[in-house]
């Protein structure tokens, strides 16, 4: 099996590293940690590791979850395995961070604990030269507002993965815009659309971090 396929398979199966006892048939074999480490050491492009290895693995487990073929613990193991790979990509994405293009406050909105996509946004934005303040997950509208007050002129990036938490994105956007109308609010996450973005009064939406970077780059240029 080719390296990226092995990385994807280990993410999908929740094989974190060589020491992980799970899954039993892969006991003693390399996991995501070792495969990503070795791929990078061999000169693999960090973007390829992400888009051809880690992300397809997570998509695979997500589709299986939708079909009831795997369950929440499997997702948790997959997320842990993905993080073991993403931690190693971080310095590569951050290497362009010397030049700060602006400040972006990011977080996953209230009620939502999904942070993999948001972490990707953070890493890629840092790599694109922005200072990123990551408020984490389950962030209340008030917490976003407090950070904007503390860092005037910053932009805000909201992530939501659940249809039930998208409404909190609206509340957050409206609160920020009511106090600081000039603040740029960008949004993303699997269930979102441009239509929803416009409806809640946010400035931009992208299905992926790259689109947000390009939109902000054009804005701050
Ligand atoms: Co959850 N989950 N989950 N989950 N989970 C989804 C989202 C779901 C689609 C699965 C499904 O049913 N098929 C479904 C949501 C259905 C819906 O509302 N439409 C779901 C559900 C229902 C739930 C629970 C309710 C399950 C339960 O408990 N019964 C529960 C909710 C907990 C909560 O948040 N309150 C739950 C829990 C979890 C875990 C904790 C087990 C785990 C999260 C671990 C973690 O994040 N640390 C988990 C996972 C892993 C998933 C799936 C499988 C994968 C999500 C992911 O990380 N994808 C997901 C199914 C799927 O997406 N296939 C699912 C990889 C990540 C790179 O993609 O986050 O989409 P994503 O980010 C993308 C883009 O969306 C975009 O960039 C990223 C890269 O392209 N993006 C932005 C994201 N934010 C952005 C912001 C931007 C710009 C782009 O600008 C600011």
PDB file of C-alpha atoms and ligand atoms in Angstrom:
ATOM      1  CA  UNK A   1       0.000   0.000   0.000  1.00  0.00           C
ATOM      2  CA  UNK A   2       1.275   3.471  -0.880  1.00  0.00           C
ATOM      3  CA  UNK A   3       2.208   5.824   2.020  1.00  0.00           C
ATOM      4  CA  UNK A   4      -0.742   8.220   1.680  1.00  0.00           C
ATOM      5  CA  UNK A   5      -3.172   5.315   1.471  1.00  0.00           C
ATOM      6  CA  UNK A   6      -1.615   3.802   4.609  1.00  0.00           C
ATOM      7  CA  UNK A   7      -1.964   7.127   6.429  1.00  0.00           C
ATOM      8  CA  UNK A   8      -5.618   7.373   5.337  1.00  0.00           C
ATOM      9  CA  UNK A   9      -6.281   3.807   6.415  1.00  0.00           C
ATOM     10  CA  UNK A  10      -4.653   4.352   9.833  1.00  0.00           C
ATOM     11  CA  UNK A  11      -6.723   7.517  10.399  1.00  0.00           C
ATOM     12  CA  UNK A  12      -9.919   5.725   9.401  1.00  0.00           C
ATOM     13  CA  UNK A  13      -9.120   2.815  11.699  1.00  0.00           C
ATOM     14  CA  UNK A  14      -7.914   4.959  14.612  1.00  0.00           C
ATOM     15  CA  UNK A  15      -4.346   3.633  14.631  1.00  0.00           C
ATOM     16  CA  UNK A  16      -2.557   6.484  16.423  1.00  0.00           C
ATOM     17  CA  UNK A  17       1.017   5.168  16.707  1.00  0.00           C
ATOM     18  CA  UNK A  18       3.084   2.005  16.958  1.00  0.00           C
ATOM     19  CA  UNK A  19       2.241   1.624  20.662  1.00  0.00           C
ATOM     20  CA  UNK A  20      -1.540   1.792  20.159  1.00  0.00           C
ATOM     21  CA  UNK A  21      -3.168  -1.533  20.980  1.00  0.00           C
ATOM     22  CA  UNK A  22      -6.103  -0.587  18.724  1.00  0.00           C
ATOM     23  CA  UNK A  23      -7.038  -1.979  16.234  1.00  0.00           C
ATOM     24  CA  UNK A  24      -5.817  -5.426  17.360  1.00  0.00           C
ATOM     25  CA  UNK A  25      -4.825  -6.630  13.871  1.00  0.00           C
ATOM     26  CA  UNK A  26      -2.408  -3.686  13.520  1.00  0.00           C
ATOM     27  CA  UNK A  27      -0.752  -4.210  16.932  1.00  0.00           C
ATOM     28  CA  UNK A  28       2.990  -3.465  16.745  1.00  0.00           C
ATOM     29  CA  UNK A  29       2.696  -1.808  13.328  1.00  0.00           C
ATOM     30  CA  UNK A  30       3.352   1.851  12.560  1.00  0.00           C
ATOM     31  CA  UNK A  31       0.440   4.244  13.028  1.00  0.00           C
ATOM     32  CA  UNK A  32      -0.336   7.746  11.796  1.00  0.00           C
ATOM     33  CA  UNK A  33       2.402   9.278  13.956  1.00  0.00           C
ATOM     34  CA  UNK A  34       5.225   7.203  12.450  1.00  0.00           C
ATOM     35  CA  UNK A  35       3.851   7.243   8.889  1.00  0.00           C
ATOM     36  CA  UNK A  36       3.506  11.034   8.815  1.00  0.00           C
ATOM     37  CA  UNK A  37       6.889  11.512  10.515  1.00  0.00           C
ATOM     38  CA  UNK A  38       8.610   9.254   7.964  1.00  0.00           C
ATOM     39  CA  UNK A  39       6.758  10.734   4.993  1.00  0.00           C
ATOM     40  CA  UNK A  40       7.832  14.259   5.957  1.00  0.00           C
ATOM     41  CA  UNK A  41      11.403  13.111   6.617  1.00  0.00           C
ATOM     42  CA  UNK A  42      11.434  11.558   3.135  1.00  0.00           C
ATOM     43  CA  UNK A  43      10.462  14.930   1.650  1.00  0.00           C
ATOM     44  CA  UNK A  44       6.706  14.522   1.150  1.00  0.00           C
ATOM     45  CA  UNK A  45       4.808  17.786   0.640  1.00  0.00           C
ATOM     46  CA  UNK A  46       2.914  18.586   3.893  1.00  0.00           C
ATOM     47  CA  UNK A  47      -0.116  19.598   1.794  1.00  0.00           C
ATOM     48  CA  UNK A  48      -0.140  16.164   0.168  1.00  0.00           C
ATOM     49  CA  UNK A  49       0.141  14.471   3.562  1.00  0.00           C
ATOM     50  CA  UNK A  50      -2.910  16.446   4.607  1.00  0.00           C
ATOM     51  CA  UNK A  51      -5.070  16.252   1.490  1.00  0.00           C
ATOM     52  CA  UNK A  52      -4.084  12.794   0.198  1.00  0.00           C
ATOM     53  CA  UNK A  53      -3.536  11.037   3.537  1.00  0.00           C
ATOM     54  CA  UNK A  54      -5.149  12.494   6.641  1.00  0.00           C
ATOM     55  CA  UNK A  55      -8.290  14.067   5.150  1.00  0.00           C
ATOM     56  CA  UNK A  56      -9.406  11.110   2.987  1.00  0.00           C
ATOM     57  CA  UNK A  57      -9.039   8.898   6.075  1.00  0.00           C
ATOM     58  CA  UNK A  58     -11.333  11.140   8.080  1.00  0.00           C
ATOM     59  CA  UNK A  59     -13.805  11.408   5.186  1.00  0.00           C
ATOM     60  CA  UNK A  60     -13.864   7.629   4.966  1.00  0.00           C
ATOM     61  CA  UNK A  61     -14.712   7.160   8.627  1.00  0.00           C
ATOM     62  CA  UNK A  62     -17.282   9.956   8.372  1.00  0.00           C
ATOM     63  CA  UNK A  63     -19.095   8.200   5.533  1.00  0.00           C
ATOM     64  CA  UNK A  64     -19.034   4.902   7.429  1.00  0.00           C
ATOM     65  CA  UNK A  65     -20.469   6.702  10.444  1.00  0.00           C
ATOM     66  CA  UNK A  66     -23.320   8.025   8.268  1.00  0.00           C
ATOM     67  CA  UNK A  67     -24.058   4.453   7.137  1.00  0.00           C
ATOM     68  CA  UNK A  68     -23.990   3.202  10.755  1.00  0.00           C
ATOM     69  CA  UNK A  69     -20.995   1.026   9.965  1.00  0.00           C
ATOM     70  CA  UNK A  70     -18.887   2.640  12.717  1.00  0.00           C
ATOM     71  CA  UNK A  71     -19.857   4.486  15.903  1.00  0.00           C
ATOM     72  CA  UNK A  72     -18.836   7.462  18.073  1.00  0.00           C
ATOM     73  CA  UNK A  73     -15.847   5.703  19.748  1.00  0.00           C
ATOM     74  CA  UNK A  74     -14.501   4.937  16.250  1.00  0.00           C
ATOM     75  CA  UNK A  75     -14.810   8.619  15.363  1.00  0.00           C
ATOM     76  CA  UNK A  76     -12.964   9.565  18.547  1.00  0.00           C
ATOM     77  CA  UNK A  77     -10.117   7.179  17.755  1.00  0.00           C
ATOM     78  CA  UNK A  78      -9.974   8.497  14.189  1.00  0.00           C
ATOM     79  CA  UNK A  79      -9.849  12.079  15.481  1.00  0.00           C
ATOM     80  CA  UNK A  80      -7.016  11.118  17.852  1.00  0.00           C
ATOM     81  CA  UNK A  81      -5.099   9.493  15.014  1.00  0.00           C
ATOM     82  CA  UNK A  82      -5.670  12.494  12.756  1.00  0.00           C
ATOM     83  CA  UNK A  83      -4.391  14.823  15.485  1.00  0.00           C
ATOM     84  CA  UNK A  84      -1.188  12.749  15.781  1.00  0.00           C
ATOM     85  CA  UNK A  85      -0.561  13.581  12.135  1.00  0.00           C
ATOM     86  CA  UNK A  86      -1.731  17.181  12.213  1.00  0.00           C
ATOM     87  CA  UNK A  87       0.540  18.004  15.175  1.00  0.00           C
ATOM     88  CA  UNK A  88       3.499  17.186  12.950  1.00  0.00           C
ATOM     89  CA  UNK A  89       2.201  19.304  10.071  1.00  0.00           C
ATOM     90  CA  UNK A  90       1.816  22.332  12.299  1.00  0.00           C
ATOM     91  CA  UNK A  91       5.428  23.602  12.048  1.00  0.00           C
ATOM     92  CA  UNK A  92       5.251  23.300   8.266  1.00  0.00           C
ATOM     93  CA  UNK A  93       2.063  25.333   8.001  1.00  0.00           C
ATOM     94  CA  UNK A  94       3.369  27.811  10.527  1.00  0.00           C
ATOM     95  CA  UNK A  95       6.662  28.352   8.764  1.00  0.00           C
ATOM     96  CA  UNK A  96       5.241  31.277   6.785  1.00  0.00           C
ATOM     97  CA  UNK A  97       4.096  32.993   9.929  1.00  0.00           C
ATOM     98  CA  UNK A  98       6.873  35.541  10.189  1.00  0.00           C
ATOM     99  CA  UNK A  99       4.851  38.156   8.331  1.00  0.00           C
ATOM    100  CA  UNK A 100       1.582  38.913  10.114  1.00  0.00           C
ATOM    101  CA  UNK A 101      -1.161  40.007   7.725  1.00  0.00           C
ATOM    102  CA  UNK A 102      -3.807  40.559  10.383  1.00  0.00           C
ATOM    103  CA  UNK A 103      -5.340  38.958  13.453  1.00  0.00           C
ATOM    104  CA  UNK A 104      -8.003  36.267  13.187  1.00  0.00           C
ATOM    105  CA  UNK A 105      -9.933  35.099  16.235  1.00  0.00           C
ATOM    106  CA  UNK A 106     -11.172  31.551  15.543  1.00  0.00           C
ATOM    107  CA  UNK A 107     -13.372  29.147  17.424  1.00  0.00           C
ATOM    108  CA  UNK A 108     -16.036  26.500  17.108  1.00  0.00           C
ATOM    109  CA  UNK A 109     -19.361  27.979  18.113  1.00  0.00           C
ATOM    110  CA  UNK A 110     -21.372  27.325  21.268  1.00  0.00           C
ATOM    111  CA  UNK A 111     -22.605  23.753  21.681  1.00  0.00           C
ATOM    112  CA  UNK A 112     -20.226  22.342  19.077  1.00  0.00           C
ATOM    113  CA  UNK A 113     -17.202  20.232  20.007  1.00  0.00           C
ATOM    114  CA  UNK A 114     -15.844  19.500  16.517  1.00  0.00           C
ATOM    115  CA  UNK A 115     -12.399  21.038  16.262  1.00  0.00           C
ATOM    116  CA  UNK A 116     -10.490  19.256  13.509  1.00  0.00           C
ATOM    117  CA  UNK A 117     -11.633  21.581  10.729  1.00  0.00           C
ATOM    118  CA  UNK A 118     -11.197  24.652  12.926  1.00  0.00           C
ATOM    119  CA  UNK A 119      -7.655  23.529  13.821  1.00  0.00           C
ATOM    120  CA  UNK A 120      -6.900  23.188  10.128  1.00  0.00           C
ATOM    121  CA  UNK A 121      -8.136  26.717   9.542  1.00  0.00           C
ATOM    122  CA  UNK A 122      -5.901  27.916  12.379  1.00  0.00           C
ATOM    123  CA  UNK A 123      -2.822  26.134  11.066  1.00  0.00           C
ATOM    124  CA  UNK A 124      -3.324  27.206   7.476  1.00  0.00           C
ATOM    125  CA  UNK A 125      -4.074  30.807   8.422  1.00  0.00           C
ATOM    126  CA  UNK A 126      -0.898  30.892  10.514  1.00  0.00           C
ATOM    127  CA  UNK A 127       0.947  29.447   7.554  1.00  0.00           C
ATOM    128  CA  UNK A 128      -0.517  32.213   5.391  1.00  0.00           C
ATOM    129  CA  UNK A 129       0.965  34.837   7.695  1.00  0.00           C
ATOM    130  CA  UNK A 130      -1.915  35.747  10.014  1.00  0.00           C
ATOM    131  CA  UNK A 131      -1.788  35.866  13.793  1.00  0.00           C
ATOM    132  CA  UNK A 132      -4.466  33.473  14.994  1.00  0.00           C
ATOM    133  CA  UNK A 133      -6.095  33.509  18.408  1.00  0.00           C
ATOM    134  CA  UNK A 134      -7.793  30.152  18.909  1.00  0.00           C
ATOM    135  CA  UNK A 135     -10.629  30.232  21.461  1.00  0.00           C
ATOM    136  CA  UNK A 136     -11.200  26.475  21.178  1.00  0.00           C
ATOM    137  CA  UNK A 137     -14.571  24.741  21.012  1.00  0.00           C
ATOM    138  CA  UNK A 138     -18.009  25.450  22.471  1.00  0.00           C
ATOM    139  CA  UNK A 139     -17.279  29.192  22.410  1.00  0.00           C
ATOM    140  CA  UNK A 140     -20.111  31.476  23.481  1.00  0.00           C
ATOM    141  CA  UNK A 141     -21.036  34.606  21.493  1.00  0.00           C
ATOM    142  CA  UNK A 142     -19.993  36.665  24.522  1.00  0.00           C
ATOM    143  CA  UNK A 143     -16.531  35.070  24.582  1.00  0.00           C
ATOM    144  CA  UNK A 144     -16.000  35.959  20.916  1.00  0.00           C
ATOM    145  CA  UNK A 145     -17.158  39.500  21.587  1.00  0.00           C
ATOM    146  CA  UNK A 146     -14.865  39.855  24.630  1.00  0.00           C
ATOM    147  CA  UNK A 147     -11.870  38.860  22.515  1.00  0.00           C
ATOM    148  CA  UNK A 148     -12.795  41.351  19.760  1.00  0.00           C
ATOM    149  CA  UNK A 149     -13.017  44.057  22.440  1.00  0.00           C
ATOM    150  CA  UNK A 150      -9.566  43.026  23.701  1.00  0.00           C
ATOM    151  CA  UNK A 151      -8.055  42.991  20.184  1.00  0.00           C
ATOM    152  CA  UNK A 152      -9.707  45.832  18.252  1.00  0.00           C
ATOM    153  CA  UNK A 153      -9.433  45.515  14.486  1.00  0.00           C
ATOM    154  CA  UNK A 154      -9.211  41.733  14.516  1.00  0.00           C
ATOM    155  CA  UNK A 155     -11.268  39.496  12.230  1.00  0.00           C
ATOM    156  CA  UNK A 156     -13.378  36.563  13.400  1.00  0.00           C
ATOM    157  CA  UNK A 157     -13.611  33.026  11.986  1.00  0.00           C
ATOM    158  CA  UNK A 158     -16.467  30.800  13.109  1.00  0.00           C
ATOM    159  CA  UNK A 159     -16.686  27.043  12.587  1.00  0.00           C
ATOM    160  CA  UNK A 160     -19.766  24.833  13.017  1.00  0.00           C
ATOM    161  CA  UNK A 161     -20.258  21.195  12.082  1.00  0.00           C
ATOM    162  CA  UNK A 162     -23.773  20.606  13.336  1.00  0.00           C
ATOM    163  CA  UNK A 163     -27.005  21.878  11.880  1.00  0.00           C
ATOM    164  CA  UNK A 164     -28.114  22.408  15.479  1.00  0.00           C
ATOM    165  CA  UNK A 165     -25.205  24.766  16.251  1.00  0.00           C
ATOM    166  CA  UNK A 166     -25.370  26.823  13.055  1.00  0.00           C
ATOM    167  CA  UNK A 167     -27.956  28.977  14.820  1.00  0.00           C
ATOM    168  CA  UNK A 168     -25.316  29.922  17.398  1.00  0.00           C
ATOM    169  CA  UNK A 169     -23.171  31.134  14.535  1.00  0.00           C
ATOM    170  CA  UNK A 170     -25.941  33.560  13.664  1.00  0.00           C
ATOM    171  CA  UNK A 171     -26.207  34.754  17.283  1.00  0.00           C
ATOM    172  CA  UNK A 172     -22.431  35.277  17.452  1.00  0.00           C
ATOM    173  CA  UNK A 173     -22.268  37.166  14.161  1.00  0.00           C
ATOM    174  CA  UNK A 174     -25.151  39.429  15.073  1.00  0.00           C
ATOM    175  CA  UNK A 175     -23.709  40.205  18.528  1.00  0.00           C
ATOM    176  CA  UNK A 176     -20.274  41.098  17.135  1.00  0.00           C
ATOM    177  CA  UNK A 177     -21.704  43.167  14.284  1.00  0.00           C
ATOM    178  CA  UNK A 178     -24.064  45.013  16.660  1.00  0.00           C
ATOM    179  CA  UNK A 179     -21.111  46.307  18.711  1.00  0.00           C
ATOM    180  CA  UNK A 180     -18.396  46.394  16.031  1.00  0.00           C
ATOM    181  CA  UNK A 181     -20.099  46.612  12.624  1.00  0.00           C
ATOM    182  CA  UNK A 182     -16.775  46.904  10.812  1.00  0.00           C
ATOM    183  CA  UNK A 183     -15.501  43.554  12.106  1.00  0.00           C
ATOM    184  CA  UNK A 184     -15.055  40.975   9.352  1.00  0.00           C
ATOM    185  CA  UNK A 185     -16.725  37.665  10.212  1.00  0.00           C
ATOM    186  CA  UNK A 186     -15.936  34.603   8.089  1.00  0.00           C
ATOM    187  CA  UNK A 187     -17.637  31.253   8.491  1.00  0.00           C
ATOM    188  CA  UNK A 188     -17.105  27.629   7.533  1.00  0.00           C
ATOM    189  CA  UNK A 189     -18.010  24.060   8.321  1.00  0.00           C
ATOM    190  CA  UNK A 190     -19.581  21.128   6.524  1.00  0.00           C
ATOM    191  CA  UNK A 191     -23.291  22.069   6.800  1.00  0.00           C
ATOM    192  CA  UNK A 192     -22.823  25.708   5.728  1.00  0.00           C
ATOM    193  CA  UNK A 193     -23.578  27.444   2.442  1.00  0.00           C
ATOM    194  CA  UNK A 194     -23.047  30.902   0.986  1.00  0.00           C
ATOM    195  CA  UNK A 195     -26.781  31.430   1.296  1.00  0.00           C
ATOM    196  CA  UNK A 196     -26.622  30.779   5.046  1.00  0.00           C
ATOM    197  CA  UNK A 197     -23.577  33.038   5.364  1.00  0.00           C
ATOM    198  CA  UNK A 198     -25.456  35.919   3.758  1.00  0.00           C
ATOM    199  CA  UNK A 199     -28.591  35.231   5.795  1.00  0.00           C
ATOM    200  CA  UNK A 200     -26.753  35.570   9.122  1.00  0.00           C
ATOM    201  CA  UNK A 201     -24.898  38.708   8.047  1.00  0.00           C
ATOM    202  CA  UNK A 202     -21.414  37.176   7.877  1.00  0.00           C
ATOM    203  CA  UNK A 203     -18.944  38.469   5.305  1.00  0.00           C
ATOM    204  CA  UNK A 204     -17.600  35.323   3.673  1.00  0.00           C
ATOM    205  CA  UNK A 205     -17.954  31.569   3.564  1.00  0.00           C
ATOM    206  CA  UNK A 206     -15.708  28.857   2.185  1.00  0.00           C
ATOM    207  CA  UNK A 207     -16.041  25.083   2.243  1.00  0.00           C
ATOM    208  CA  UNK A 208     -12.310  24.899   2.967  1.00  0.00           C
ATOM    209  CA  UNK A 209      -9.621  26.954   4.744  1.00  0.00           C
ATOM    210  CA  UNK A 210      -7.896  27.894   1.490  1.00  0.00           C
ATOM    211  CA  UNK A 211     -10.958  29.781   0.255  1.00  0.00           C
ATOM    212  CA  UNK A 212     -11.063  31.819   3.451  1.00  0.00           C
ATOM    213  CA  UNK A 213      -7.371  32.641   3.145  1.00  0.00           C
ATOM    214  CA  UNK A 214      -7.823  33.803  -0.447  1.00  0.00           C
ATOM    215  CA  UNK A 215     -10.850  35.912   0.467  1.00  0.00           C
ATOM    216  CA  UNK A 216      -9.055  37.549   3.416  1.00  0.00           C
ATOM    217  CA  UNK A 217      -5.851  38.050   1.429  1.00  0.00           C
ATOM    218  CA  UNK A 218      -7.834  39.967  -1.167  1.00  0.00           C
ATOM    219  CA  UNK A 219      -9.514  41.979   1.583  1.00  0.00           C
ATOM    220  CA  UNK A 220      -6.345  43.006   3.454  1.00  0.00           C
ATOM    221  CA  UNK A 221      -4.184  43.473   0.329  1.00  0.00           C
TER     222      UNK A 221
HETATM  223 CO1  LIG B   1     -19.547  14.409  14.753  1.00  0.00          CO
HETATM  224  N1  LIG B   1     -20.940  14.748  13.445  1.00  0.00           N
HETATM  225  N2  LIG B   1     -20.858  14.419  16.192  1.00  0.00           N
HETATM  226  N3  LIG B   1     -18.068  13.932  15.899  1.00  0.00           N
HETATM  227  N4  LIG B   1     -18.539  14.112  13.181  1.00  0.00           N
HETATM  228  C1  LIG B   1     -20.531  14.976  12.065  1.00  0.00           C
HETATM  229  C2  LIG B   1     -20.295  16.454  11.809  1.00  0.00           C
HETATM  230  C3  LIG B   1     -21.775  14.386  11.273  1.00  0.00           C
HETATM  231  C4  LIG B   1     -21.953  14.997   9.865  1.00  0.00           C
HETATM  232  C5  LIG B   1     -21.650  12.843  11.220  1.00  0.00           C
HETATM  233  C6  LIG B   1     -22.836  12.183  10.498  1.00  0.00           C
HETATM  234  O1  LIG B   1     -23.895  12.050  11.054  1.00  0.00           O
HETATM  235  N5  LIG B   1     -22.650  11.768   9.271  1.00  0.00           N
HETATM  236  C7  LIG B   1     -22.953  14.715  12.252  1.00  0.00           C
HETATM  237  C8  LIG B   1     -23.607  16.089  12.065  1.00  0.00           C
HETATM  238  C9  LIG B   1     -24.978  15.999  11.428  1.00  0.00           C
HETATM  239  C10 LIG B   1     -25.523  17.356  11.252  1.00  0.00           C
HETATM  240  O2  LIG B   1     -25.739  18.106  12.166  1.00  0.00           O
HETATM  241  N6  LIG B   1     -25.751  17.720  10.004  1.00  0.00           N
HETATM  242  C11 LIG B   1     -22.260  14.584  13.595  1.00  0.00           C
HETATM  243  C12 LIG B   1     -22.927  14.341  14.819  1.00  0.00           C
HETATM  244  C13 LIG B   1     -24.415  14.093  14.726  1.00  0.00           C
HETATM  245  C14 LIG B   1     -22.247  14.313  16.060  1.00  0.00           C
HETATM  246  C15 LIG B   1     -22.850  14.069  17.444  1.00  0.00           C
HETATM  247  C16 LIG B   1     -24.191  14.750  17.733  1.00  0.00           C
HETATM  248  C17 LIG B   1     -22.911  12.531  17.591  1.00  0.00           C
HETATM  249  C18 LIG B   1     -23.543  12.014  18.873  1.00  0.00           C
HETATM  250  O3  LIG B   1     -23.074  12.283  19.935  1.00  0.00           O
HETATM  251  N7  LIG B   1     -24.627  11.310  18.666  1.00  0.00           N
HETATM  252  C19 LIG B   1     -21.736  14.622  18.379  1.00  0.00           C
HETATM  253  C20 LIG B   1     -21.910  16.123  18.673  1.00  0.00           C
HETATM  254  C21 LIG B   1     -20.942  16.608  19.733  1.00  0.00           C
HETATM  255  C22 LIG B   1     -20.941  18.135  19.793  1.00  0.00           C
HETATM  256  O4  LIG B   1     -20.279  18.781  19.000  1.00  0.00           O
HETATM  257  N8  LIG B   1     -21.727  18.714  20.701  1.00  0.00           N
HETATM  258  C23 LIG B   1     -20.541  14.383  17.525  1.00  0.00           C
HETATM  259  C24 LIG B   1     -19.278  14.107  18.049  1.00  0.00           C
HETATM  260  C25 LIG B   1     -18.164  13.858  17.284  1.00  0.00           C
HETATM  261  C26 LIG B   1     -16.841  13.412  17.883  1.00  0.00           C
HETATM  262  C27 LIG B   1     -16.515  14.097  19.221  1.00  0.00           C
HETATM  263  C28 LIG B   1     -16.932  11.922  18.111  1.00  0.00           C
HETATM  264  C29 LIG B   1     -15.844  13.728  16.687  1.00  0.00           C
HETATM  265  C30 LIG B   1     -15.213  15.125  16.782  1.00  0.00           C
HETATM  266  C31 LIG B   1     -13.778  15.070  17.294  1.00  0.00           C
HETATM  267  C32 LIG B   1     -13.118  16.402  17.145  1.00  0.00           C
HETATM  268  O5  LIG B   1     -13.456  17.267  16.353  1.00  0.00           O
HETATM  269  N9  LIG B   1     -12.100  16.567  17.972  1.00  0.00           N
HETATM  270  C33 LIG B   1     -16.787  13.732  15.493  1.00  0.00           C
HETATM  271  C34 LIG B   1     -16.359  13.629  14.144  1.00  0.00           C
HETATM  272  C35 LIG B   1     -14.896  13.307  13.936  1.00  0.00           C
HETATM  273  C36 LIG B   1     -17.249  13.782  13.054  1.00  0.00           C
HETATM  274  C37 LIG B   1     -16.988  13.591  11.531  1.00  0.00           C
HETATM  275  C38 LIG B   1     -16.887  12.089  11.260  1.00  0.00           C
HETATM  276  C39 LIG B   1     -15.755  14.220  10.982  1.00  0.00           C
HETATM  277  C40 LIG B   1     -15.635  15.703  11.264  1.00  0.00           C
HETATM  278  C41 LIG B   1     -14.261  16.118  10.883  1.00  0.00           C
HETATM  279  O6  LIG B   1     -13.416  16.350  11.734  1.00  0.00           O
HETATM  280  N10 LIG B   1     -13.991  16.134   9.570  1.00  0.00           N
HETATM  281  C42 LIG B   1     -18.270  14.244  10.886  1.00  0.00           C
HETATM  282  C43 LIG B   1     -18.746  13.550   9.606  1.00  0.00           C
HETATM  283  C44 LIG B   1     -18.052  14.144   8.391  1.00  0.00           C
HETATM  284  O7  LIG B   1     -17.755  15.318   8.338  1.00  0.00           O
HETATM  285  N11 LIG B   1     -17.823  13.331   7.417  1.00  0.00           N
HETATM  286  C45 LIG B   1     -19.196  14.342  12.022  1.00  0.00           C
HETATM  287  C46 LIG B   1     -12.660  16.447   9.036  1.00  0.00           C
HETATM  288  C47 LIG B   1     -12.508  17.972   9.005  1.00  0.00           C
HETATM  289  C48 LIG B   1     -11.162  18.278   8.358  1.00  0.00           C
HETATM  290  O8  LIG B   1     -13.553  18.492   8.188  1.00  0.00           O
HETATM  291  O9  LIG B   1     -14.609  19.752  10.137  1.00  0.00           O
HETATM  292  O10 LIG B   1     -15.776  19.636   7.867  1.00  0.00           O
HETATM  293  P1  LIG B   1     -14.532  19.686   8.673  1.00  0.00           P
HETATM  294  O11 LIG B   1     -13.698  20.978   8.251  1.00  0.00           O
HETATM  295  C49 LIG B   1     -13.447  21.234   6.887  1.00  0.00           C
HETATM  296  C50 LIG B   1     -14.456  22.208   6.283  1.00  0.00           C
HETATM  297  O12 LIG B   1     -15.770  22.084   6.811  1.00  0.00           O
HETATM  298  C51 LIG B   1     -13.835  23.531   6.494  1.00  0.00           C
HETATM  299  O13 LIG B   1     -12.425  23.284   6.472  1.00  0.00           O
HETATM  300  C52 LIG B   1     -12.138  21.950   6.872  1.00  0.00           C
HETATM  301  C53 LIG B   1     -11.142  21.373   5.876  1.00  0.00           C
HETATM  302  O14 LIG B   1     -11.664  21.349   4.585  1.00  0.00           O
HETATM  303  N12 LIG B   1     -14.095  24.319   7.692  1.00  0.00           N
HETATM  304  C54 LIG B   1     -13.954  25.667   7.635  1.00  0.00           C
HETATM  305  C55 LIG B   1     -14.438  23.987   8.931  1.00  0.00           C
HETATM  306  N13 LIG B   1     -14.524  25.057   9.705  1.00  0.00           N
HETATM  307  C56 LIG B   1     -14.224  26.115   8.923  1.00  0.00           C
HETATM  308  C57 LIG B   1     -14.159  27.479   9.216  1.00  0.00           C
HETATM  309  C58 LIG B   1     -13.794  28.342   8.182  1.00  0.00           C
HETATM  310  C59 LIG B   1     -13.539  27.849   6.900  1.00  0.00           C
HETATM  311  C60 LIG B   1     -13.607  26.521   6.602  1.00  0.00           C
HETATM  312  O15 LIG B   1     -13.692  29.671   8.349  1.00  0.00           O
HETATM  313  C61 LIG B   1     -13.749  30.201   9.619  1.00  0.00           C
END
